[in-house]
CSV table of C-alpha atoms in Angstrom, one decimal:
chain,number,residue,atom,x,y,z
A,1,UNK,CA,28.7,132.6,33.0
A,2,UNK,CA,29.8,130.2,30.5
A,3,UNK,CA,31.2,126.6,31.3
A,4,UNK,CA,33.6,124.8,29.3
A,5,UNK,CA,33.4,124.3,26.2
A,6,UNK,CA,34.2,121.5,24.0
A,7,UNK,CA,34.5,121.6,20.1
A,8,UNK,CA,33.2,119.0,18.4
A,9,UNK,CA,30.6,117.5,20.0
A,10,UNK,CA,31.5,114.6,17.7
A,11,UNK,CA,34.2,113.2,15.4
A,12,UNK,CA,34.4,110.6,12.9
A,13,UNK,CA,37.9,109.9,11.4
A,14,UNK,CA,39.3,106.7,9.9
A,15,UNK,CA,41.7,105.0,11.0
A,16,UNK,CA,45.7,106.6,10.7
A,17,UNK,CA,44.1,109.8,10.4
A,18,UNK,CA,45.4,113.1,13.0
A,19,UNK,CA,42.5,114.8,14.7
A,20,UNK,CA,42.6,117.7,16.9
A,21,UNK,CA,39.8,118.0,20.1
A,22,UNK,CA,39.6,121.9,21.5
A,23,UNK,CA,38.5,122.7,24.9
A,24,UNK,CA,38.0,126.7,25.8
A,25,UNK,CA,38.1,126.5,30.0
A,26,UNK,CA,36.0,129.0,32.0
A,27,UNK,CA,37.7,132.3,31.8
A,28,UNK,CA,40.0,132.8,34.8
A,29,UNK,CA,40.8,129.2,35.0
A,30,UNK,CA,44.3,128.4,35.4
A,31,UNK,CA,44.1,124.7,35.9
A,32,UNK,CA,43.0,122.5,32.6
A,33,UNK,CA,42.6,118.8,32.5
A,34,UNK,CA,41.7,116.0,29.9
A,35,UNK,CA,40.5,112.7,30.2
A,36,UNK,CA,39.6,109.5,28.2
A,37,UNK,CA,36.4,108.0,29.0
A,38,UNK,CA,36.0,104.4,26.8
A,39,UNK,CA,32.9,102.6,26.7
A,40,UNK,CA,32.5,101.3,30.5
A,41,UNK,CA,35.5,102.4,31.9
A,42,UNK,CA,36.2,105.4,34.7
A,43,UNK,CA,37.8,108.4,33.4
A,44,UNK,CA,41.3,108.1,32.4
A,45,UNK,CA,43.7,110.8,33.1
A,46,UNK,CA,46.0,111.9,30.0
A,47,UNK,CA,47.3,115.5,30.8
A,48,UNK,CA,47.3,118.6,33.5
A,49,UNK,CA,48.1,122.2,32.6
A,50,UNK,CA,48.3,124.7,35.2
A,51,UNK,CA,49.2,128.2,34.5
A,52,UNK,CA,52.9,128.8,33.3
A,53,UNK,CA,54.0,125.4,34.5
A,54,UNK,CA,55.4,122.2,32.4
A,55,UNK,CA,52.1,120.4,31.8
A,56,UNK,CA,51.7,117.1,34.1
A,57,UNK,CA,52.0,114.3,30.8
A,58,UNK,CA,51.8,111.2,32.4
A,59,UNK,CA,48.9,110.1,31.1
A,60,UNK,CA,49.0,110.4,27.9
A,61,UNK,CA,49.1,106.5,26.6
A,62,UNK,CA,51.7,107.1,23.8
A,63,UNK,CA,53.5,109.7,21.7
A,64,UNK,CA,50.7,109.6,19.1
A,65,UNK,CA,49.0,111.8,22.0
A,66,UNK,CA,50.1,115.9,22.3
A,67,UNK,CA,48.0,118.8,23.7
A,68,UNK,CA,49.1,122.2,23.9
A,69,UNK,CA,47.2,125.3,25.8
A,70,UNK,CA,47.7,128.5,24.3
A,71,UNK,CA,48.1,131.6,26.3
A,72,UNK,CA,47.0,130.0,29.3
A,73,UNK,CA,43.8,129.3,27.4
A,74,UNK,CA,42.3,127.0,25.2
A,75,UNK,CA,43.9,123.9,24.8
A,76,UNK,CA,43.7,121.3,22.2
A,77,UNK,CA,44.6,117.8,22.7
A,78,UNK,CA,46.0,116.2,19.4
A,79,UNK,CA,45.6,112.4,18.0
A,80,UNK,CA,47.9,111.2,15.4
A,81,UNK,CA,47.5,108.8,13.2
A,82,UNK,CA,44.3,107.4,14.8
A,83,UNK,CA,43.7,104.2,15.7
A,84,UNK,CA,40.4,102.1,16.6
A,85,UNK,CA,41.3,101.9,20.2
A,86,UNK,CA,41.7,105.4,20.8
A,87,UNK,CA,37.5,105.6,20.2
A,88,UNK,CA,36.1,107.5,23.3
A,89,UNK,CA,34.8,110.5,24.8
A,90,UNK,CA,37.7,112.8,25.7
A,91,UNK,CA,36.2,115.3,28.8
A,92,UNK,CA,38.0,118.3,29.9
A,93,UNK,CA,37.9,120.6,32.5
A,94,UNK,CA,39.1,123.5,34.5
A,95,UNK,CA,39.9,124.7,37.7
A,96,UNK,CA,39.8,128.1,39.2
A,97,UNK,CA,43.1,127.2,40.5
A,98,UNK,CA,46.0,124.8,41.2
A,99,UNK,CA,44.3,123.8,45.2
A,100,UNK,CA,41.2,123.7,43.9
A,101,UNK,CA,39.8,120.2,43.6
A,102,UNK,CA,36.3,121.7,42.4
A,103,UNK,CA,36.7,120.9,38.7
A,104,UNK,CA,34.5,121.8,36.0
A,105,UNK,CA,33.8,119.4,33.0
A,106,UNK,CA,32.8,119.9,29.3
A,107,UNK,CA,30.5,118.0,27.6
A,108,UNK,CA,33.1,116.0,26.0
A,109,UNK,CA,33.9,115.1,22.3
A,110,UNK,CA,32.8,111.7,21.2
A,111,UNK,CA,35.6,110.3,18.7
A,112,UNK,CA,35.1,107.3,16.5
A,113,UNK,CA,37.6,105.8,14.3
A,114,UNK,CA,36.4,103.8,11.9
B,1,UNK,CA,48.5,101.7,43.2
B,2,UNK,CA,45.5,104.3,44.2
B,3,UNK,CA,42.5,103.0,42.8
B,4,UNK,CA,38.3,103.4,42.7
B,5,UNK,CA,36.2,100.9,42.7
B,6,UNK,CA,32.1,101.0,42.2
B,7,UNK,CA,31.1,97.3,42.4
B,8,UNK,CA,27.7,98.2,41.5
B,9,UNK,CA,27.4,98.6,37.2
B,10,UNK,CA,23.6,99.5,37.1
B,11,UNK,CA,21.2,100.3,40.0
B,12,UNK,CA,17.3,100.0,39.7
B,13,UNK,CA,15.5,101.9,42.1
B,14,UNK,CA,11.8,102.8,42.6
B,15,UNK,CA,10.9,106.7,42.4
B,16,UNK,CA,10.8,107.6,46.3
B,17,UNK,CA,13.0,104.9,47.1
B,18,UNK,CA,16.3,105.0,49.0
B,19,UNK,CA,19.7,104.8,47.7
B,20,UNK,CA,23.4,104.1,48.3
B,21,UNK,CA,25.9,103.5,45.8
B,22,UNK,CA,28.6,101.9,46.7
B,23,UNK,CA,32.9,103.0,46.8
B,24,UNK,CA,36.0,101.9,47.6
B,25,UNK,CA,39.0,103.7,47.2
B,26,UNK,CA,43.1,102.1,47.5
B,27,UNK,CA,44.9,105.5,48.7
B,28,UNK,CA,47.9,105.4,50.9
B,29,UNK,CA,47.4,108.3,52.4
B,30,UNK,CA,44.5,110.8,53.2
B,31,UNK,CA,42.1,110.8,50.3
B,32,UNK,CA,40.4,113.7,48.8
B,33,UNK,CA,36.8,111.9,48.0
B,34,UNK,CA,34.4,113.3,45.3
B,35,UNK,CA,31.1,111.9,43.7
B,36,UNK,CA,30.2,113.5,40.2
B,37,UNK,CA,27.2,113.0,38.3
B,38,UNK,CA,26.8,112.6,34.8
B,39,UNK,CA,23.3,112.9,32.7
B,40,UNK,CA,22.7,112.2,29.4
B,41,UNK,CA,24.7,115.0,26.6
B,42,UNK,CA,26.4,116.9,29.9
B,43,UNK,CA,29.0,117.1,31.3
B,44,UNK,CA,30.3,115.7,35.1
B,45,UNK,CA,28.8,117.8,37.8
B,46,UNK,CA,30.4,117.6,41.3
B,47,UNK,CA,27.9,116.5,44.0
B,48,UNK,CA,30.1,116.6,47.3
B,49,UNK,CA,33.7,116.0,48.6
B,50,UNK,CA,35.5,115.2,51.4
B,51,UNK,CA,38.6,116.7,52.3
B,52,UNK,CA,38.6,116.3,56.4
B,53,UNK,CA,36.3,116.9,59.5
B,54,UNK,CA,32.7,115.7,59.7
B,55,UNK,CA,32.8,112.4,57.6
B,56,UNK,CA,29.5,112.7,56.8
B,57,UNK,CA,29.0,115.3,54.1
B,58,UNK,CA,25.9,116.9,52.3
B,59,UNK,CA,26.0,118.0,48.7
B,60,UNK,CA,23.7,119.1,46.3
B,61,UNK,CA,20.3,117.4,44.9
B,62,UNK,CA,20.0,116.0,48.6
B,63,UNK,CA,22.8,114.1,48.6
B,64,UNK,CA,24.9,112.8,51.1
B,65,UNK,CA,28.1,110.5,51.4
B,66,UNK,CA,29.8,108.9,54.3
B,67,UNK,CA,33.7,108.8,54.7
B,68,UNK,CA,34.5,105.0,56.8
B,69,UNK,CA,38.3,105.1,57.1
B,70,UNK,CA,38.2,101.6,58.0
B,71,UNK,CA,36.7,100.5,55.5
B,72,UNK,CA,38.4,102.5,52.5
B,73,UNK,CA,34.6,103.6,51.0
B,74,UNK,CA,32.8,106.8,50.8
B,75,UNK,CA,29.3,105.4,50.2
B,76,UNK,CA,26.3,108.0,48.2
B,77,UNK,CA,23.1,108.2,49.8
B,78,UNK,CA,20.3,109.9,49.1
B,79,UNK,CA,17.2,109.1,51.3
B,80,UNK,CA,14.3,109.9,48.2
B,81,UNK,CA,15.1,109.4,44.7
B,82,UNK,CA,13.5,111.2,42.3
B,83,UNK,CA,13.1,110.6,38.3
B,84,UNK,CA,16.0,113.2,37.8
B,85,UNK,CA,18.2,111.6,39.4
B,86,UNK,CA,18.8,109.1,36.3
B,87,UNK,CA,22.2,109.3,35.2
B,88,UNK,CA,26.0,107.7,35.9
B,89,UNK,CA,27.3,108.1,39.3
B,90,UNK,CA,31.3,108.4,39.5
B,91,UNK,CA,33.3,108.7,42.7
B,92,UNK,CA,36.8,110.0,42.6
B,93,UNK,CA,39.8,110.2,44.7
B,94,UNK,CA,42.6,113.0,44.7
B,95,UNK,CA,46.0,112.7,45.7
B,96,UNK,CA,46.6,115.1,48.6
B,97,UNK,CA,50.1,115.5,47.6
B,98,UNK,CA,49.7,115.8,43.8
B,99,UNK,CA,46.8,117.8,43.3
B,100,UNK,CA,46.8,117.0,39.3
B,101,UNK,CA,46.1,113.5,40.0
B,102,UNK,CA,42.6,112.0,40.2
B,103,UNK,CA,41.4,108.6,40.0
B,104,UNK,CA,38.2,108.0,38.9
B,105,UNK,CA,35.6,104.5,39.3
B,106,UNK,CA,34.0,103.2,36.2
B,107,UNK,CA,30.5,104.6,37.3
B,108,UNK,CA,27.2,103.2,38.2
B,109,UNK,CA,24.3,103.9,35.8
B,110,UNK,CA,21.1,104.6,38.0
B,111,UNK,CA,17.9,104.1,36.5
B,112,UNK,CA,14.5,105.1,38.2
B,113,UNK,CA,11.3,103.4,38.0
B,114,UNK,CA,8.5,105.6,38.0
């Protein structure tokens, strides 16, 4: 079946612009996570959906950072007002469910502000 | 604070060649233990975990890892590399209480010599 998915592959924005990075989870998936991956550096946690619950935010580094997930869903993790330091990959990935530590990862989306 | 640590930034080995990357973890408790691997354009593919029981676990590719409590590492083996296995290396630990929370190392970048 398909994996998740990850849309765009790649992003350019300048700097103080908003972007918006979607991630559609394998179907059946109630568990949905994104990460930060700089240049270097392990993967960061930002944010953890899981079913109906109040997503887990901690992560995210500041309020310029939101994500939503849409009828349990596809999720989309939203930038605002970019900056320079928020270049990275940004990976997410699903779970079958909330136990399950098996999770599977998207290819990413490679964001660059310039 | 939990914490991963790979030491090791870039491995060179020989095609045929052994290999053990290297992991330390800072976990309070009783750590969920993951290796992923990462080629080029995809996504992070699980390899193996370690929940509890035989510290010594197989995954896929002909990997293995080794869970020393004492020592707070969960080493990756594999006793024959092959050219495919070129790619970044990233262990993980889990919280066993919060199973939202994982903590990634910075990876190791393996690169085979033919």
């Amino acid at each position: 079946g398909a994996g998740v998915s990850q849309s765009p592959s790649n992003k350019v924005t300048e700097k103080g612009k908003d972007v918006e990075l979607r991630c559609d989870p394998i179907s059946g998936h109630t568990a949905l996570y994104w990460y930060r991956q700089s240049l270097g550096q392990g993967l960061e946690f930002l944010i953890y959906f899981q079913g109906n619950s109040a997503p887990d935010k901690s992560g995210l580094p500041s309020d310029r950072f939101s994500a939503e997930r849409t009828g349990g869903s596809v999720s989309t993790l939203t930038i605002q007002r970019t900056q320079q330091e928020d270049s990275a990959v940004y990976l997410c990935a699903s779970s079958i469910e909330r136990y399950s530590y098996e999770q599977y990862f998207g290819p990413g989306t490679r964001l660059t502000v310039t | 604070a939990q914490s991963v640590t790979q030491p090791d930034i870039h491995i060179t080995v020989s095609e045929g060649a052994s290999l053990e990357l290297r992991c330390n973890y800072s976990y309070g408790a009783t750590p969920y233990l993951f290796w992923y691997v990462q080629s080029p354009g995809q996504g992070l593919q699980l390899l193996l975990k370690y929940f509890s029981g035989d510290t010594l676990v197989q995954g896929i590719k002909g990997f293995e890892a080794e869970f020393k409590r004492s020592q707070s590492s969960f080493n990756l083996r594999k006793p024959s590399v092959h050219w495919s296995d070129a790619a970044e290396y990233f262990c993980a630990v889990g919280a066993s209480v919060n199973f939202n929370k994982f903590y990634f190392g910075s990876g190791t970048k393996l690169n085979v010599k033919p």
